[in-house]
Short mmCIF file of C-alpha atoms in Angstrom, two decimals:
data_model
loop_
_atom_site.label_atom_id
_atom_site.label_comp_id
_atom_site.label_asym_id
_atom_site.label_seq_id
_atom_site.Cartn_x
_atom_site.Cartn_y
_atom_site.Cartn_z
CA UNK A 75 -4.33 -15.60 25.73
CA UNK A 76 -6.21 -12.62 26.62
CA UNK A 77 -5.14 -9.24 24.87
CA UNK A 78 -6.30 -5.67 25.60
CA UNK A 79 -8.22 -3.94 22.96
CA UNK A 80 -7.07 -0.53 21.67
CA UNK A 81 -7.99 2.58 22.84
CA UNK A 82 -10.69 3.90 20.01
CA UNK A 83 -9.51 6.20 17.54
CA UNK A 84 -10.28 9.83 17.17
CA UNK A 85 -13.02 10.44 14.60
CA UNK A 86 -11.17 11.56 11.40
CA UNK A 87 -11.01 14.97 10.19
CA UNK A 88 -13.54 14.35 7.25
CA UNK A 89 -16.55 11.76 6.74
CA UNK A 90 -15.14 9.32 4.20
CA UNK A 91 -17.09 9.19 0.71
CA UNK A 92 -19.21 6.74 -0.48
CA UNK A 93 -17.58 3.40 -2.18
CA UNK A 94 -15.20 4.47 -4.87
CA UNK A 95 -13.16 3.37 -7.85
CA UNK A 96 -9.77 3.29 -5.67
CA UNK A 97 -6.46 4.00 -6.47
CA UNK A 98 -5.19 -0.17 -6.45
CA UNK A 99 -6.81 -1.62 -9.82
CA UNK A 100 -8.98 1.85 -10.31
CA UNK A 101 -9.01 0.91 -13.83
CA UNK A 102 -11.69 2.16 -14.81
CA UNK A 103 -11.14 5.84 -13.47
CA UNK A 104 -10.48 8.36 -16.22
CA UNK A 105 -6.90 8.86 -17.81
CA UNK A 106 -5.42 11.63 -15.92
CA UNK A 107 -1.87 13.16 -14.76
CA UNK A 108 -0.06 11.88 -11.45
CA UNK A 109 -1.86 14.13 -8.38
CA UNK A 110 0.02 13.35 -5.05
CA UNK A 111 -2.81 12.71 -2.66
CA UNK A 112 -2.53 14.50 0.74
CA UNK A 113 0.55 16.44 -0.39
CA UNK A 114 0.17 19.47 1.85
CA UNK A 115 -0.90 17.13 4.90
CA UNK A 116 2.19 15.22 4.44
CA UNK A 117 3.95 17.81 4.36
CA UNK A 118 2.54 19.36 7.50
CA UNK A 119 3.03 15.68 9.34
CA UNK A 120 6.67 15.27 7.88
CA UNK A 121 7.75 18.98 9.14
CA UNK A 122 10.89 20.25 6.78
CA UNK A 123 13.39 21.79 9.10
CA UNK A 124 16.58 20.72 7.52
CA UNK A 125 17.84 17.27 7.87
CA UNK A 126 17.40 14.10 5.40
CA UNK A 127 13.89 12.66 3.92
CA UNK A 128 13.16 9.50 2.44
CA UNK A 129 10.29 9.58 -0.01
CA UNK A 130 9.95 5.59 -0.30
CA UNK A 131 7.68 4.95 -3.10
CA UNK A 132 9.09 7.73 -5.68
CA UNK A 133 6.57 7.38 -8.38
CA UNK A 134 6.30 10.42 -10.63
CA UNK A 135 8.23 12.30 -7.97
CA UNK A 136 5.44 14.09 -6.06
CA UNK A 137 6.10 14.31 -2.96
CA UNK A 138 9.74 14.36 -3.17
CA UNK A 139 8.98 17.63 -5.32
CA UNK A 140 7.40 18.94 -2.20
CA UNK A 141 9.88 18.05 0.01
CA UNK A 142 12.35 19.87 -1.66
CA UNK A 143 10.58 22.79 -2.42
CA UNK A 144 9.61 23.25 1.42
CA UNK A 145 12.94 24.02 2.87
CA UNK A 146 15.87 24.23 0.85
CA UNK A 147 18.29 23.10 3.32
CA UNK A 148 16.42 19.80 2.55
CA UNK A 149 18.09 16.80 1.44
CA UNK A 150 15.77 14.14 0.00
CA UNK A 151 16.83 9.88 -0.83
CA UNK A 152 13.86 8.98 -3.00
CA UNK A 153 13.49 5.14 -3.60
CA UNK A 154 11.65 2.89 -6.39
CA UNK A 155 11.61 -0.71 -7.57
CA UNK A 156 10.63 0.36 -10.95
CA UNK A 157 13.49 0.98 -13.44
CA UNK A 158 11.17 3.38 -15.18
CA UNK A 159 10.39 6.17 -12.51
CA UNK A 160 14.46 5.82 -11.64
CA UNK A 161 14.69 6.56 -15.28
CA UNK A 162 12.38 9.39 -15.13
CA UNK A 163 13.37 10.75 -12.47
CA UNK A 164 16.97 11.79 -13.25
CA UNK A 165 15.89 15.16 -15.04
CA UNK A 166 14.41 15.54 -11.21
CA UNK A 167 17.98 14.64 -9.73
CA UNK A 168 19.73 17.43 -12.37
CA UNK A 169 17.67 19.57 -11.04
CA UNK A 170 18.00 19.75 -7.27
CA UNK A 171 21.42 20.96 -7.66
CA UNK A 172 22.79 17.58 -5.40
CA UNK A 173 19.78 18.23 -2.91
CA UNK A 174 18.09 14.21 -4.13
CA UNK A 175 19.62 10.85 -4.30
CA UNK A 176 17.51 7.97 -6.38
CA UNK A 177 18.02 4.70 -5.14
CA UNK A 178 16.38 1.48 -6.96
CA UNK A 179 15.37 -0.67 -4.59
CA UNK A 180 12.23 -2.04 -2.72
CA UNK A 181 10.97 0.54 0.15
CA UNK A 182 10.99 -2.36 2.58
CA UNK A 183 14.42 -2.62 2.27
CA UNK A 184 14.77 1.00 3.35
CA UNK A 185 16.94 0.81 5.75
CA UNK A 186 19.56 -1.30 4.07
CA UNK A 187 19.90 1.04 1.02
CA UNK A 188 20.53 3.94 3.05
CA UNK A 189 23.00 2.17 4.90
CA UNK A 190 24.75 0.83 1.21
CA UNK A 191 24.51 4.76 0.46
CA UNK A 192 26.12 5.78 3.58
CA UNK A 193 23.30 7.33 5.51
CA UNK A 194 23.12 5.89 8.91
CA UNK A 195 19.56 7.55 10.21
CA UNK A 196 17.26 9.95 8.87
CA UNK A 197 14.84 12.71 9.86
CA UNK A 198 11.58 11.51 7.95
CA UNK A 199 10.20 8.71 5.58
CA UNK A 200 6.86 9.29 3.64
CA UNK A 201 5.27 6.05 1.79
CA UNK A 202 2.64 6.34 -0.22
CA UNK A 203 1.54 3.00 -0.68
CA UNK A 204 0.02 1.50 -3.65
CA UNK A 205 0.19 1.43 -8.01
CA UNK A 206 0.99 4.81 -9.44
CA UNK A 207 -0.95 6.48 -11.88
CA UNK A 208 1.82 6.49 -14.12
CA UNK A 209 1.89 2.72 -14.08
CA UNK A 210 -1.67 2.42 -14.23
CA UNK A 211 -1.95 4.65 -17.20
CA UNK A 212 0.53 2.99 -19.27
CA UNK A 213 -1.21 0.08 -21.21
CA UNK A 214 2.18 -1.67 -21.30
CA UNK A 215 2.36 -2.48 -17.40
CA UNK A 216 -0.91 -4.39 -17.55
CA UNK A 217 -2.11 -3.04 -14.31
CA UNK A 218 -5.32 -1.20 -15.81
CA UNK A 219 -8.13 -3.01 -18.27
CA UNK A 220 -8.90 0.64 -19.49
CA UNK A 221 -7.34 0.17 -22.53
CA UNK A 222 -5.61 -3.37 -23.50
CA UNK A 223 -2.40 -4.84 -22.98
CA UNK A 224 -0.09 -8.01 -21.58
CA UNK A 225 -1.73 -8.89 -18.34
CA UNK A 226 1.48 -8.14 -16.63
CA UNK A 227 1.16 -6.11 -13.39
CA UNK A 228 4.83 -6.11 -11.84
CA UNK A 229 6.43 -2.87 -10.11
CA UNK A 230 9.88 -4.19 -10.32
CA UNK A 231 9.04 -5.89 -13.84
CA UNK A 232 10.63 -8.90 -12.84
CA UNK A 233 9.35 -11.84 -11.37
CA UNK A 234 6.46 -13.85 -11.85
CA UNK A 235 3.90 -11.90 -13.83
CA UNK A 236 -0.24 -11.85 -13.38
CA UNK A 237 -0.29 -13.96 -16.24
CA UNK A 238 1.75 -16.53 -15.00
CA UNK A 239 -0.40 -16.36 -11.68
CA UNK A 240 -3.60 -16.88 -13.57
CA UNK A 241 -2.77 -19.57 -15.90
CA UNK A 242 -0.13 -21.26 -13.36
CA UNK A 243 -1.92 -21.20 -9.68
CA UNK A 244 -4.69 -23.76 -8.71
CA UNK A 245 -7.99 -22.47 -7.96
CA UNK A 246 -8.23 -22.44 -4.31
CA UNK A 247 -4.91 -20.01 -4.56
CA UNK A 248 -6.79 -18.13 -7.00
CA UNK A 249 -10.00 -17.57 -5.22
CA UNK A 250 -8.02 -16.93 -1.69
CA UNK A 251 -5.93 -14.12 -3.52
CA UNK A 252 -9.17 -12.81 -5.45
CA UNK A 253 -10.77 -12.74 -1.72
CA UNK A 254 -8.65 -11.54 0.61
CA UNK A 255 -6.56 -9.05 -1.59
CA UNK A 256 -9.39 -7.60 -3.58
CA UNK A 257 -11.98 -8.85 -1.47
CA UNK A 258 -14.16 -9.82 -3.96
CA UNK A 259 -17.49 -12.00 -2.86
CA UNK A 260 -17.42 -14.25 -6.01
CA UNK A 261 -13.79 -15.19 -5.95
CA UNK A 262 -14.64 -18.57 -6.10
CA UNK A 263 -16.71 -17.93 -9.10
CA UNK A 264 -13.79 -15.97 -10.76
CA UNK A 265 -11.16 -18.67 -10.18
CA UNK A 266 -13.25 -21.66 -11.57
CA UNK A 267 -14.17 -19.51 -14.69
CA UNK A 268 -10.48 -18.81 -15.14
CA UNK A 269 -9.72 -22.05 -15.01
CA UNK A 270 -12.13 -22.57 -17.49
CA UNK A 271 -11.02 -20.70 -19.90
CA UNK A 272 -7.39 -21.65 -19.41
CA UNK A 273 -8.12 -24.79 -20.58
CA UNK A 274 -9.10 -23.49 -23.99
CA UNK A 275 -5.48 -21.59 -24.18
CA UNK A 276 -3.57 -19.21 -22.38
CA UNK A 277 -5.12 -15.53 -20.97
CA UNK A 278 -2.60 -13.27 -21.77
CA UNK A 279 -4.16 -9.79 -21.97
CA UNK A 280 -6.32 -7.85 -19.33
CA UNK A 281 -9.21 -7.27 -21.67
CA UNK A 282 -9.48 -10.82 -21.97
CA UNK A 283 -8.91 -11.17 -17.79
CA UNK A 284 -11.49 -8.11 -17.55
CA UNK A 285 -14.51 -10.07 -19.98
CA UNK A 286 -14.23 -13.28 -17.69
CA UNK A 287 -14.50 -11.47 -14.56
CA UNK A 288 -17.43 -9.75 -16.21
CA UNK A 289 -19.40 -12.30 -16.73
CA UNK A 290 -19.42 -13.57 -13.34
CA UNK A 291 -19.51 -10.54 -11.58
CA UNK A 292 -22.14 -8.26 -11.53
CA UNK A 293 -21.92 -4.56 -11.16
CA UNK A 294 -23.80 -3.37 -8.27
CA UNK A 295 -27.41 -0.97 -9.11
CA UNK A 296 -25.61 2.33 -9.18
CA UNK A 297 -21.78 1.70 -8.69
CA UNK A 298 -19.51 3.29 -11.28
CA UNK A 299 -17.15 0.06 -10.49
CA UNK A 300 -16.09 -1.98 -12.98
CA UNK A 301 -17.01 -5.78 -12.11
CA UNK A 302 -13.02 -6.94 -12.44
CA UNK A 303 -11.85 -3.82 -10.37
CA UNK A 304 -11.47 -6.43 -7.62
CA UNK A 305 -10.04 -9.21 -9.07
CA UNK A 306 -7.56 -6.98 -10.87
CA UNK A 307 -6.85 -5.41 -7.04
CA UNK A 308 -6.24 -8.90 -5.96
CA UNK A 309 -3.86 -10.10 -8.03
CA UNK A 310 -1.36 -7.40 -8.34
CA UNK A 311 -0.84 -7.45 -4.70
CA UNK A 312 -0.38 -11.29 -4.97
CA UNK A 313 2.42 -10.41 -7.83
CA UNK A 314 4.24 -7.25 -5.99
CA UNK A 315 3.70 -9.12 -2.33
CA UNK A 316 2.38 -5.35 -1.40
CA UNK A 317 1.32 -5.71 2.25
CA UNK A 318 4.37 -8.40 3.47
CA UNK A 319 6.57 -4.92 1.48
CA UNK A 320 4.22 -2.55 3.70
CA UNK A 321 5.04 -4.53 7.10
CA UNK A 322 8.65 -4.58 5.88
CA UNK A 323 9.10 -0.86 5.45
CA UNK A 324 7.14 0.14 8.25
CA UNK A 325 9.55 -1.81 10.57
CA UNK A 326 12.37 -0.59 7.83
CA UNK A 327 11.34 3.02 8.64
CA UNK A 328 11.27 2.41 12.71
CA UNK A 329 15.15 1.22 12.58
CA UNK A 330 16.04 4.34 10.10
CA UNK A 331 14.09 7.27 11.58
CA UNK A 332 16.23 9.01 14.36
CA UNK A 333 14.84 10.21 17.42
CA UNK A 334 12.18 12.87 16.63
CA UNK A 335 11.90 11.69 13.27
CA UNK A 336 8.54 11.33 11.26
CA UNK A 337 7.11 9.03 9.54
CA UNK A 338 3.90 9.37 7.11
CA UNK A 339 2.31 6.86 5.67
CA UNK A 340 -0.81 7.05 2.57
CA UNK A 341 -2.95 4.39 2.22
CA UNK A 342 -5.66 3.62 -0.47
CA UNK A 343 -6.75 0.29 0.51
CA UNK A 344 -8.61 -1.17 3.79
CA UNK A 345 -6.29 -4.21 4.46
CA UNK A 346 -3.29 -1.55 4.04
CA UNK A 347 -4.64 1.01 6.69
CA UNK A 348 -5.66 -2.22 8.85
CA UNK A 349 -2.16 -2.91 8.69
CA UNK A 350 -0.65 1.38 9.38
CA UNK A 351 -3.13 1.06 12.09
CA UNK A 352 -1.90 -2.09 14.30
CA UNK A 353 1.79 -1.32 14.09
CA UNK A 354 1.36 2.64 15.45
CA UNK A 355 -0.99 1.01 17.98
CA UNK A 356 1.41 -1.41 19.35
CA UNK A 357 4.37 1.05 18.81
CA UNK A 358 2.74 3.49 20.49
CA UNK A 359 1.75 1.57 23.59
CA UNK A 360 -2.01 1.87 22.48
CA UNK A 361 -2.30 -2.13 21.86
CA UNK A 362 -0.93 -4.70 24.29
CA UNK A 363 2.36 -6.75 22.44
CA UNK A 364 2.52 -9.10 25.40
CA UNK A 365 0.13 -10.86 27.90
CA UNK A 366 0.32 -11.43 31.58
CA UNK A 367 -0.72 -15.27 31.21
CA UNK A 368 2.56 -15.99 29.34
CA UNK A 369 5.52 -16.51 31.00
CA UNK A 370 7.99 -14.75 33.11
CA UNK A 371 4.41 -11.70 33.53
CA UNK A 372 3.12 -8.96 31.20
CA UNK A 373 5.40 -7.82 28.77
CA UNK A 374 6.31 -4.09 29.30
CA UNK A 375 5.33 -2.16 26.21
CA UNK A 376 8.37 -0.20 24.21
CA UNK A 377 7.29 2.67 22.71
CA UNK A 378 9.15 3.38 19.81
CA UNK A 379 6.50 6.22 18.43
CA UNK A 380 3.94 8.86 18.76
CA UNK A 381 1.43 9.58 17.36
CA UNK A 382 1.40 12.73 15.32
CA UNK A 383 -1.65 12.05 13.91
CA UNK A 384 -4.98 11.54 15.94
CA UNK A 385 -6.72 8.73 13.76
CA UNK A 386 -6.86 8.62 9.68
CA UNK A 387 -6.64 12.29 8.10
CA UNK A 388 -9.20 11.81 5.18
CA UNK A 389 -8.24 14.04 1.67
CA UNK A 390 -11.30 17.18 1.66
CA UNK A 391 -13.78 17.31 -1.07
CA UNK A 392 -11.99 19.83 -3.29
CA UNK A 393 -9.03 17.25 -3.41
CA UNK A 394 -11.68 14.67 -4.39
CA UNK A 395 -13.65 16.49 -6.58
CA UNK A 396 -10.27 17.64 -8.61
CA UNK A 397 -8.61 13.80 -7.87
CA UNK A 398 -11.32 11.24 -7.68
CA UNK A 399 -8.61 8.61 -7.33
CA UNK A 400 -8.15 10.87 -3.52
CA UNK A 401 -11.20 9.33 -2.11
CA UNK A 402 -10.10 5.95 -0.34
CA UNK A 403 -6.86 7.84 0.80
CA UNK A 404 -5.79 7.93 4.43
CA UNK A 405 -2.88 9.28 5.92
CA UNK A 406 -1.47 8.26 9.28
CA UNK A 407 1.70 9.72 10.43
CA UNK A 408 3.89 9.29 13.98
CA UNK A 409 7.14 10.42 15.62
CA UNK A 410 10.06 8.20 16.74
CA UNK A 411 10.93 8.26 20.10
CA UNK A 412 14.19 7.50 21.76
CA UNK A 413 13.69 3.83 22.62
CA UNK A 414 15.57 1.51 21.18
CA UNK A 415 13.86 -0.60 18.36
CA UNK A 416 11.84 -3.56 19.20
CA UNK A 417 11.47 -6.65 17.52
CA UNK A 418 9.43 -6.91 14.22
CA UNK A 419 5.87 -7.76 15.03
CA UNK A 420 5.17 -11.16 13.82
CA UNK A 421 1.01 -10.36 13.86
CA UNK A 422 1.57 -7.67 11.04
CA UNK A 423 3.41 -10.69 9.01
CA UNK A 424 0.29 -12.85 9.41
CA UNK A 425 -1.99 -9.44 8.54
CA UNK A 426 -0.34 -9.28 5.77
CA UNK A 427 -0.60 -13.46 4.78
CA UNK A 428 -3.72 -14.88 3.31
CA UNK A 429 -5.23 -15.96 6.73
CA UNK A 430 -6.52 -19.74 6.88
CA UNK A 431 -9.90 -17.59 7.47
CA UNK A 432 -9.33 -16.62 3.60
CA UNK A 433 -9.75 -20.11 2.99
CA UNK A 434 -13.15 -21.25 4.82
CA UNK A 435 -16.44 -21.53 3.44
CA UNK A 436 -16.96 -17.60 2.98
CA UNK A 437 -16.65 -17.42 -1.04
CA UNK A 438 -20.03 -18.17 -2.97
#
C-alpha cells in the first residue's frame, strides 16, 4: 500500500540542546519548584478572548493560572487523575471567584467529562504531557530515585504499581517496555538482572530499582544522566499507559474543540512528539489517511485542523538556563476547523503500542 510522505516541517524556532536529563524519569535533576514550560507560548497559541479552556493535565496549576490571569472573561475546566493536585488545587478554585471547574478524571477522557459537567464544546485545550514536578519531587510517588521511596509510579495511584510490573512481568515484557518506552540499549540486560534479583526477594524501593540498573548500565563519558533515567522512563509509561492516554485525548480534544478552537499540546519525550506530530499531519491534510490502491479510490482527506504552529516551538535558553527540566520541551499547537470529526486514527493506537519491531533482535 503505497502512502505519501509528509510535507517537511519548518525548521523550529530554536536549535534544540544537547541530550538532557528530561522531564519523564529526570530523576536525577535538582529539587526545584513546578515551572510551566512554554507558558507564554501557550498562551500566545491558545489566544484568550473569552470563551471556555480546558487545561488537561492540571498539575500544580500552571497554566490554568495563566489562563485565567490573561483575560478575565475566561472560564477555565482544569482536569487531573491524581487525587492530590484535585486536592491542591481547591485553594486555586476559591480563588477564581467561579471562573475554574476541577474535574478528576483522565485527560483522554476529555470529552466525556465535559459532557458529565454540562459543557458541550469548548474554545481551547492545552496538555502538557508527562510526570509533574510535584510528583516527581515527592519521594512518596516513587517516580524519582533522587531520594528513596516505594517504587510506585502511578498518576491516578491506583492500579497496578511499578513494583508489581517489575517483580510480576516476564522478561521479554520487561526488556520491550525498558526499550521502546525509555529506549534504553541494554534493556535486555536490565530485565534479566531484574529478574535476577527478584529471585532473591521482592524490589520494592527505587533505590534498590536505581543500583540494579546501575550496574548494567553505564553512564556515557560526559553525560550528567543517571544510568536508570531510562529504565525509570520506561516503566512509568508502561504503569500510566501515557501515549495510548496521549492518542486518546488528542482525538478527545478534536471532538470537544469548536470550530476555531485551539489546541496546544507540550511534549518532553521523542515517542510523544512522534505521536503530536502524525495526528496534526493527517488532520491537517499534510499526511495521506487513505490510498488509491484500496478500494472504492483514494480516500479524500478531512481536515479537521490547522496548523497554528509551523513545526515544534523549542523553549529559549533563558527558559533553560532558569528550568533545565525545559530543554526536551516542544510545543505544537493547531486550530479546529469546521469539518465534522473523523474517525480515530488507528496508526496513532499502534504508535502508541510496543511495536513487534520492539521485540526483534535490537536489544544487546
Amino acid at each position: 500500500m503505497s502512502r505519501r510522505r509528509p510535507a517537511p516541517e519548518s525548521p523550529p524556532r530554536r536549535r534544540p540542546a544537547p541530550e538532557s536529563p528530561p522531564r519523564h524519569g529526570g530523576a536525577d535533576a535538582p529539587s526545584e519548584p513546578h515551572v510551566p514550560v512554554l507558558l507564554a507560548e501557550v498562551v500566545e497559541a491558545l489566544g484568550t478572548e473569552g470563551g471556555i479552556a480546558v487545561d488537561g493535565t492540571f498539575g500544580a496549576g500552571g497554566y490554568t493560572r495563566a489562563l485565567l490571569a490573561a483575560d478575565p472573561a475566561l472560564q477555565v475546566v482544569a482536569i487531573d487523575r491524581d487525587p492530590t493536585a484535585i486536592a491542591a488545587g481547591q485553594a486555586l478554585v476559591a480563588e477564581s471567584g467561579g471562573r475554574l471547574r476541577l474535574l478528576s478524571g483522565r485527560f483522554g477522557d476529555l470529552d466525556s467529562l465535559l459532557a458529565e459537567a454540562g459543557i458541550a464544546q469548548v474554545d481551547r485545550v492545552v496538555l502538557d504531557i508527562g510526570v509533574s514536578s510535584m510528583q516527581l519531587d515527592a519521594p512518596e510517588r516513587g517516580f524519582s530515585f533522587r531520594s528513596d521511596g516505594p517504587l510506585d509510579m502511578r498518576m491516578g495511584c491506583d492500579g497496578p504499581s511499578a513494583a508489581d510490573l517489575v517483580n510480576e512481568a516476564d522478561e521479554t515484557v520487561l526488556a520491550d517496555i525498558i526499550y521502546h518506552y525509555g529506549e534504553e540499549r541494554r534493556s535486555r540486560a536490565v530485565a534479566r538482572t531484574i529478574l535476577e534479583a527478584r529471585r532473591r526477594g521482592r524490589i520494592e524501593s527505587t533505590a534498590q530499582l536505581a543500583e540494579l540498573v546501575a550496574g548494567v548500565v553505564r553512564t556515557e563519558p560526559g553525560s550528567h544522566i543517571h544510568p536508570a533515567t531510562r529504565t525509570f522512563q520506561g516503566l512509568r509509561i508502561a504503569v500510566n499507559d501515557e501515549l495510548g492516554e496521549l492518542v486518546r485525548a488528542l482525538h478527545a480534544a478534536e471532538r470537544a474543540l469548536r470550530p476555531g478552537g485551539r489546541l496546544a499540546v507540550v511534549t518532553f519525550h521523542s515517542l510523544e512528539d512522534r505521536i503530536v506530530k502524525q495526528f496534526f499531519a493527517a488532520r491537517s491534510g499534510r499526511s495521506a489517511q487513505g490510498s488509491r490502491h484500496l478500494p472504492g479510490g483514494p480516500v479524500e482527506t478531512v481536515r479537521s485542523f490547522r496548523p497554528v504552529t509551523k513545526g515544534p516551538v523549542l523553549p529559549g535558553e533563558a527558559e533553560t538556563a532558569r528550568n533545565p527540566r525545559a530543554r526536551s520541551a516542544k510545543l505544537r499547537a493547531a486550530e479546529r476547523t469546521e469539518s465534522e470529526v473523523p474517525e480515530p486514527l488507528a496508526a496513532l493506537t499502534a504508535l502508541a503500542s510496543l511495536p513487534d519491531a520492539a521485540r526483534g533482535g535490537h536489544r544487546r
